[in-house]
XYZ file of C-alpha atoms in Angstrom:
348
model
C -33.166 25.071 -54.819
C -36.312 27.164 -55.059
C -38.457 24.016 -55.746
C -37.041 22.243 -52.700
C -37.749 25.212 -50.456
C -41.280 25.572 -51.884
C -41.892 21.832 -51.300
C -40.559 22.165 -47.736
C -42.871 25.099 -47.164
C -45.808 23.130 -48.451
C -45.038 20.205 -46.204
C -44.744 22.505 -43.196
C -48.035 24.233 -44.090
C -49.697 20.852 -44.406
C -48.399 19.713 -41.013
C -49.689 22.916 -39.408
C -53.047 22.578 -41.125
C -53.484 18.955 -39.888
C -52.714 20.044 -36.324
C -54.536 23.303 -36.476
C -57.352 22.362 -34.077
C -55.013 21.348 -31.302
C -52.957 24.519 -31.853
C -56.093 26.663 -31.688
C -57.125 24.864 -28.447
C -53.749 25.673 -26.810
C -53.900 29.311 -27.952
C -57.427 29.656 -26.549
C -56.477 28.142 -23.191
C -53.526 30.609 -22.934
C -55.672 33.546 -23.997
C -58.524 32.916 -21.613
C -56.139 32.162 -18.728
C -55.157 35.836 -18.902
C -58.522 37.265 -19.981
C -60.738 35.498 -17.325
C -60.033 35.030 -13.667
C -59.596 31.472 -12.430
C -60.143 30.096 -15.966
C -57.643 27.324 -15.436
C -58.943 26.361 -12.026
C -60.116 22.748 -11.449
C -63.743 23.834 -11.002
C -63.787 25.740 -14.291
C -62.169 22.827 -16.162
C -64.738 20.407 -14.761
C -67.584 22.745 -15.838
C -66.031 22.973 -19.359
C -65.813 19.156 -19.297
C -69.500 18.867 -18.610
C -70.355 21.076 -21.574
C -67.794 19.397 -23.860
C -69.412 16.030 -23.069
C -72.699 17.288 -24.573
C -71.172 18.859 -27.628
C -68.692 16.036 -28.153
C -71.253 13.182 -28.027
C -73.533 15.137 -30.399
C -70.559 15.806 -32.758
C -69.637 12.095 -32.837
C -72.851 11.267 -34.667
C -72.595 14.393 -36.743
C -69.104 13.327 -37.857
C -70.451 10.112 -39.261
C -73.199 12.030 -41.121
C -70.847 14.640 -42.583
C -68.318 12.036 -43.732
C -71.015 10.474 -45.899
C -71.617 13.936 -47.389
C -74.782 14.607 -45.391
C -75.941 16.900 -42.603
C -78.262 16.389 -39.622
C -80.059 19.483 -38.365
C -82.440 17.530 -36.214
C -80.014 16.541 -33.439
C -80.727 19.520 -31.200
C -84.463 18.872 -31.307
C -83.890 15.181 -30.632
C -81.947 16.237 -27.452
C -85.028 18.141 -26.291
C -87.503 15.405 -27.180
C -85.421 12.658 -25.556
C -85.261 14.657 -22.318
C -89.013 15.316 -22.395
C -89.816 11.666 -23.023
C -87.542 10.591 -20.179
C -88.897 13.324 -17.882
C -92.530 12.365 -18.620
C -91.846 8.723 -17.912
C -90.064 9.477 -14.669
C -92.597 11.940 -13.371
C -95.933 10.721 -14.787
C -95.218 7.192 -15.831
C -97.214 5.510 -18.631
C -100.955 5.461 -18.089
C -102.882 2.563 -19.594
C -106.406 3.956 -19.700
C -107.938 0.665 -20.762
C -106.843 -0.956 -17.451
C -106.984 2.253 -15.410
C -103.376 1.885 -14.171
C -100.165 3.884 -14.457
C -96.860 2.121 -14.867
C -93.613 3.651 -13.632
C -90.335 2.465 -15.141
C -86.857 2.084 -13.699
C -84.115 4.467 -14.836
C -82.438 1.829 -17.098
C -85.764 1.265 -18.897
C -86.386 5.039 -19.254
C -82.873 5.380 -20.776
C -83.520 2.534 -23.168
C -86.854 4.126 -24.357
C -85.130 7.500 -24.923
C -82.243 5.959 -26.867
C -84.666 3.852 -29.002
C -86.698 6.969 -29.729
C -83.467 8.693 -30.974
C -82.607 5.680 -33.070
C -86.086 5.616 -34.586
C -85.936 9.268 -35.585
C -82.518 8.703 -37.115
C -83.857 5.736 -39.117
C -86.710 7.884 -40.332
C -84.257 10.561 -41.436
C -82.223 7.961 -43.275
C -85.283 6.444 -44.983
C -86.549 9.842 -46.155
C -83.148 10.660 -47.545
C -82.463 7.344 -49.227
C -85.826 6.096 -50.371
C -87.517 9.384 -51.217
C -84.248 11.093 -52.389
C -84.833 14.163 -50.241
C -81.748 16.327 -49.621
C -80.320 15.685 -46.104
C -80.552 19.438 -45.297
C -84.264 19.469 -46.097
C -85.177 16.094 -44.581
C -83.456 16.836 -41.240
C -84.670 20.400 -41.134
C -88.246 19.114 -41.379
C -87.515 16.521 -38.666
C -86.064 19.279 -36.484
C -89.469 21.015 -36.468
C -91.346 17.708 -35.978
C -89.273 16.685 -32.989
C -89.349 20.139 -31.455
C -93.066 20.229 -31.866
C -93.566 16.841 -30.246
C -91.260 17.919 -27.398
C -93.614 20.818 -26.692
C -96.816 18.791 -27.237
C -95.556 16.177 -24.772
C -95.961 18.576 -21.856
C -97.858 21.388 -23.561
C -94.690 23.467 -23.327
C -94.175 22.919 -19.579
C -91.076 21.743 -17.797
C -90.641 18.471 -16.008
C -88.822 19.582 -12.877
C -87.166 17.881 -9.883
C -86.517 14.579 -11.710
C -85.331 12.576 -8.658
C -87.861 9.796 -8.810
C -89.523 8.124 -5.912
C -88.246 5.181 -3.891
C -91.710 3.605 -3.687
C -91.984 3.705 -7.506
C -88.527 2.257 -8.107
C -87.514 5.023 -10.448
C -84.769 6.793 -8.487
C -81.191 7.407 -9.785
C -81.772 9.752 -12.751
C -79.198 12.200 -11.233
C -76.365 9.709 -11.855
C -75.782 10.857 -15.436
C -75.304 14.447 -14.286
C -73.080 13.548 -11.293
C -69.360 12.885 -10.980
C -67.212 9.834 -10.300
C -63.930 10.459 -8.581
C -64.350 14.150 -9.459
C -64.869 13.424 -13.199
C -68.281 14.220 -14.713
C -70.124 11.069 -15.713
C -71.027 12.789 -19.014
C -67.319 13.171 -19.758
C -66.742 9.465 -19.040
C -69.627 8.558 -21.306
C -68.006 10.740 -24.036
C -64.695 8.863 -23.661
C -66.398 5.462 -23.986
C -68.514 6.439 -26.982
C -65.586 8.116 -28.727
C -63.474 4.997 -28.337
C -66.245 2.733 -29.623
C -67.129 4.912 -32.632
C -63.507 5.622 -33.408
C -62.801 1.861 -33.717
C -66.012 1.406 -35.682
C -64.946 4.080 -38.119
C -61.344 3.186 -38.577
C -61.173 -0.558 -37.999
C -64.282 -2.059 -39.555
C -65.711 -2.578 -43.043
C -68.656 -0.367 -42.044
C -66.318 2.469 -41.384
C -64.674 1.991 -44.703
C -68.074 2.012 -46.328
C -68.872 5.339 -44.577
C -65.714 6.912 -45.978
C -66.239 5.450 -49.473
C -69.752 6.886 -49.737
C -68.473 10.381 -48.872
C -65.521 10.043 -51.193
C -67.480 8.856 -54.222
C -70.972 7.485 -53.729
C -71.344 6.160 -57.254
C -68.045 4.296 -57.123
C -68.968 2.907 -53.648
C -72.273 1.570 -55.053
C -70.465 -0.040 -58.019
C -67.983 -1.700 -55.614
C -70.860 -3.392 -53.801
C -71.387 -1.068 -50.891
C -75.040 -1.033 -49.739
C -75.217 2.741 -49.714
C -78.797 3.178 -48.562
C -78.350 0.779 -45.618
C -75.081 2.469 -44.513
C -76.677 5.932 -44.708
C -79.707 4.795 -42.631
C -77.294 3.351 -39.975
C -75.278 6.579 -39.966
C -78.397 8.721 -39.298
C -79.481 6.166 -36.675
C -76.130 6.624 -34.905
C -76.615 10.361 -34.996
C -80.076 10.033 -33.454
C -78.772 7.735 -30.738
C -75.976 10.203 -29.885
C -78.517 13.003 -29.693
C -80.766 10.970 -27.337
C -77.819 10.234 -25.042
C -77.116 13.947 -24.860
C -80.717 14.614 -23.977
C -80.456 12.107 -21.099
C -77.287 13.644 -19.767
C -78.568 17.235 -20.070
C -81.787 16.517 -18.230
C -79.876 14.692 -15.602
C -77.473 17.543 -15.080
C -80.410 20.006 -14.701
C -82.635 17.501 -12.825
C -85.274 18.847 -15.211
C -86.538 18.484 -18.773
C -87.521 21.478 -20.906
C -88.762 21.244 -24.527
C -86.326 24.001 -25.643
C -83.284 22.107 -24.440
C -80.840 21.606 -27.280
C -81.893 24.579 -29.364
C -79.119 25.404 -31.909
C -76.897 22.730 -30.473
C -76.711 21.219 -33.898
C -74.456 24.215 -34.772
C -72.056 23.288 -31.969
C -71.924 19.683 -33.280
C -71.273 20.777 -36.835
C -68.628 23.309 -35.659
C -66.877 20.719 -33.540
C -66.768 18.216 -36.353
C -65.586 20.737 -39.013
C -62.970 22.222 -36.571
C -61.740 18.669 -35.998
C -61.007 18.238 -39.625
C -64.157 16.636 -40.965
C -64.689 17.844 -44.454
C -68.125 19.194 -45.419
C -67.520 17.764 -48.887
C -67.456 14.289 -47.280
C -64.979 11.466 -47.265
C -62.637 12.852 -44.553
C -62.881 12.978 -40.774
C -61.841 11.478 -37.502
C -63.505 11.026 -34.104
C -60.308 12.162 -32.320
C -60.200 15.427 -34.246
C -63.922 15.968 -33.532
C -63.359 15.558 -29.776
C -60.574 18.188 -29.906
C -62.972 20.407 -31.936
C -65.565 19.952 -29.138
C -63.116 21.101 -26.584
C -62.366 24.186 -28.713
C -66.106 24.934 -28.817
C -66.492 24.353 -25.102
C -63.512 26.601 -24.256
C -64.808 29.378 -26.565
C -68.348 29.236 -25.099
C -67.328 29.142 -21.411
C -64.398 31.521 -21.928
C -66.635 34.136 -23.565
C -69.228 33.785 -20.750
C -66.504 34.336 -18.110
C -65.288 37.366 -20.003
C -68.774 38.779 -20.049
C -69.303 38.543 -23.833
C -72.959 38.953 -24.737
C -74.904 35.971 -26.095
C -75.412 37.762 -29.402
C -71.710 38.226 -29.939
C -71.148 34.591 -28.971
C -73.437 33.573 -31.870
C -71.446 35.876 -34.270
C -68.134 34.364 -33.144
C -69.309 30.787 -33.396
C -70.629 31.455 -36.911
C -67.314 32.968 -37.948
C -65.511 29.981 -36.493
C -67.524 27.629 -38.718
C -66.949 29.718 -41.834
C -63.169 30.038 -41.185
C -62.955 26.282 -40.514
C -64.582 25.435 -43.829
C -62.346 27.915 -45.702
C -59.220 26.339 -44.055
C -60.531 22.866 -44.940
C -60.928 23.898 -48.601
C -57.439 25.394 -48.605
C -56.107 22.110 -47.181
C -57.831 20.046 -49.820
C -56.449 22.288 -52.629
C -52.897 22.124 -51.141
C -53.149 18.303 -50.872
C -54.331 18.050 -54.491
C -51.414 20.295 -55.685
C -48.871 18.216 -53.710
C -50.279 14.957 -55.069
C -50.216 16.309 -58.630
C -46.581 17.453 -58.224
C -45.569 14.106 -56.767
C -47.257 12.291 -59.644
C -45.468 14.460 -62.227
C -42.145 13.950 -60.522
C -42.675 10.189 -60.556
C -43.111 10.082 -64.322
């Protein structure tokens, strides 16, 4: 009788652990609805949605990286650099000194350049990690400084402001990515589209299976024929692309590009992924869980601002959230291992 009750308790605990992020989100919404005036108003929810779009897209790429057992600390800097590259092209164009002319590009071309730049940085991260066997933490930390440095060099630390473009130059329309369609922020719509694409890629394709297998057991994956280096490079490329997209949306929302944009956002991305159930040990994670985690981070950030919590305490609380999420993840893994062992012994 005692064993059955214990087994039932373990099953209930596992169910609660798997749904912990959604439960936390509901609790936070209820708490801040009482703690902050008008927290559940339409305007506040739309504002949170704008912020969640940034954290969520960044966290999608981070989820892929963490599932392989890696980490990408350069994403926040890529956000800033992508915004600066886009802002520079919109405001100053590209000057060809040999011919003495300046070329201005349309918004779609500027977007493409920024995304390709993010992809290139991701590929470089992947190559350094796979070909030179540098630890992901060190490789991406170095790239974080490189990207942030180039973001400042690009404009000598200045801001590109009033990025509306000019009709005569054919580069108007940058504000679209920061606007709303039918009342819904465009950034949030982009998040939904990217989340759907990358969720299918992760769960329904051989590439996704390879990502999970590398995180679960890299040596076994290599022995089974998985091209580990190629998959890792693609994963870091995805992370770079997601970061560049966030840089585009952020600069569009602000109608300006600043080299410091995205500072410490890699922490929000990591927190969202881990809160959503992605294991820092690798091999476990879902895009859906990450998106819920991004909403938790967005609600915490905006809720604390509305409650007048200082920025310093916000950093403390977010740090504690990450630590607690990792501890709970470890507890869940241990509980799953115990339940699997018990089931195996009972089957003998």
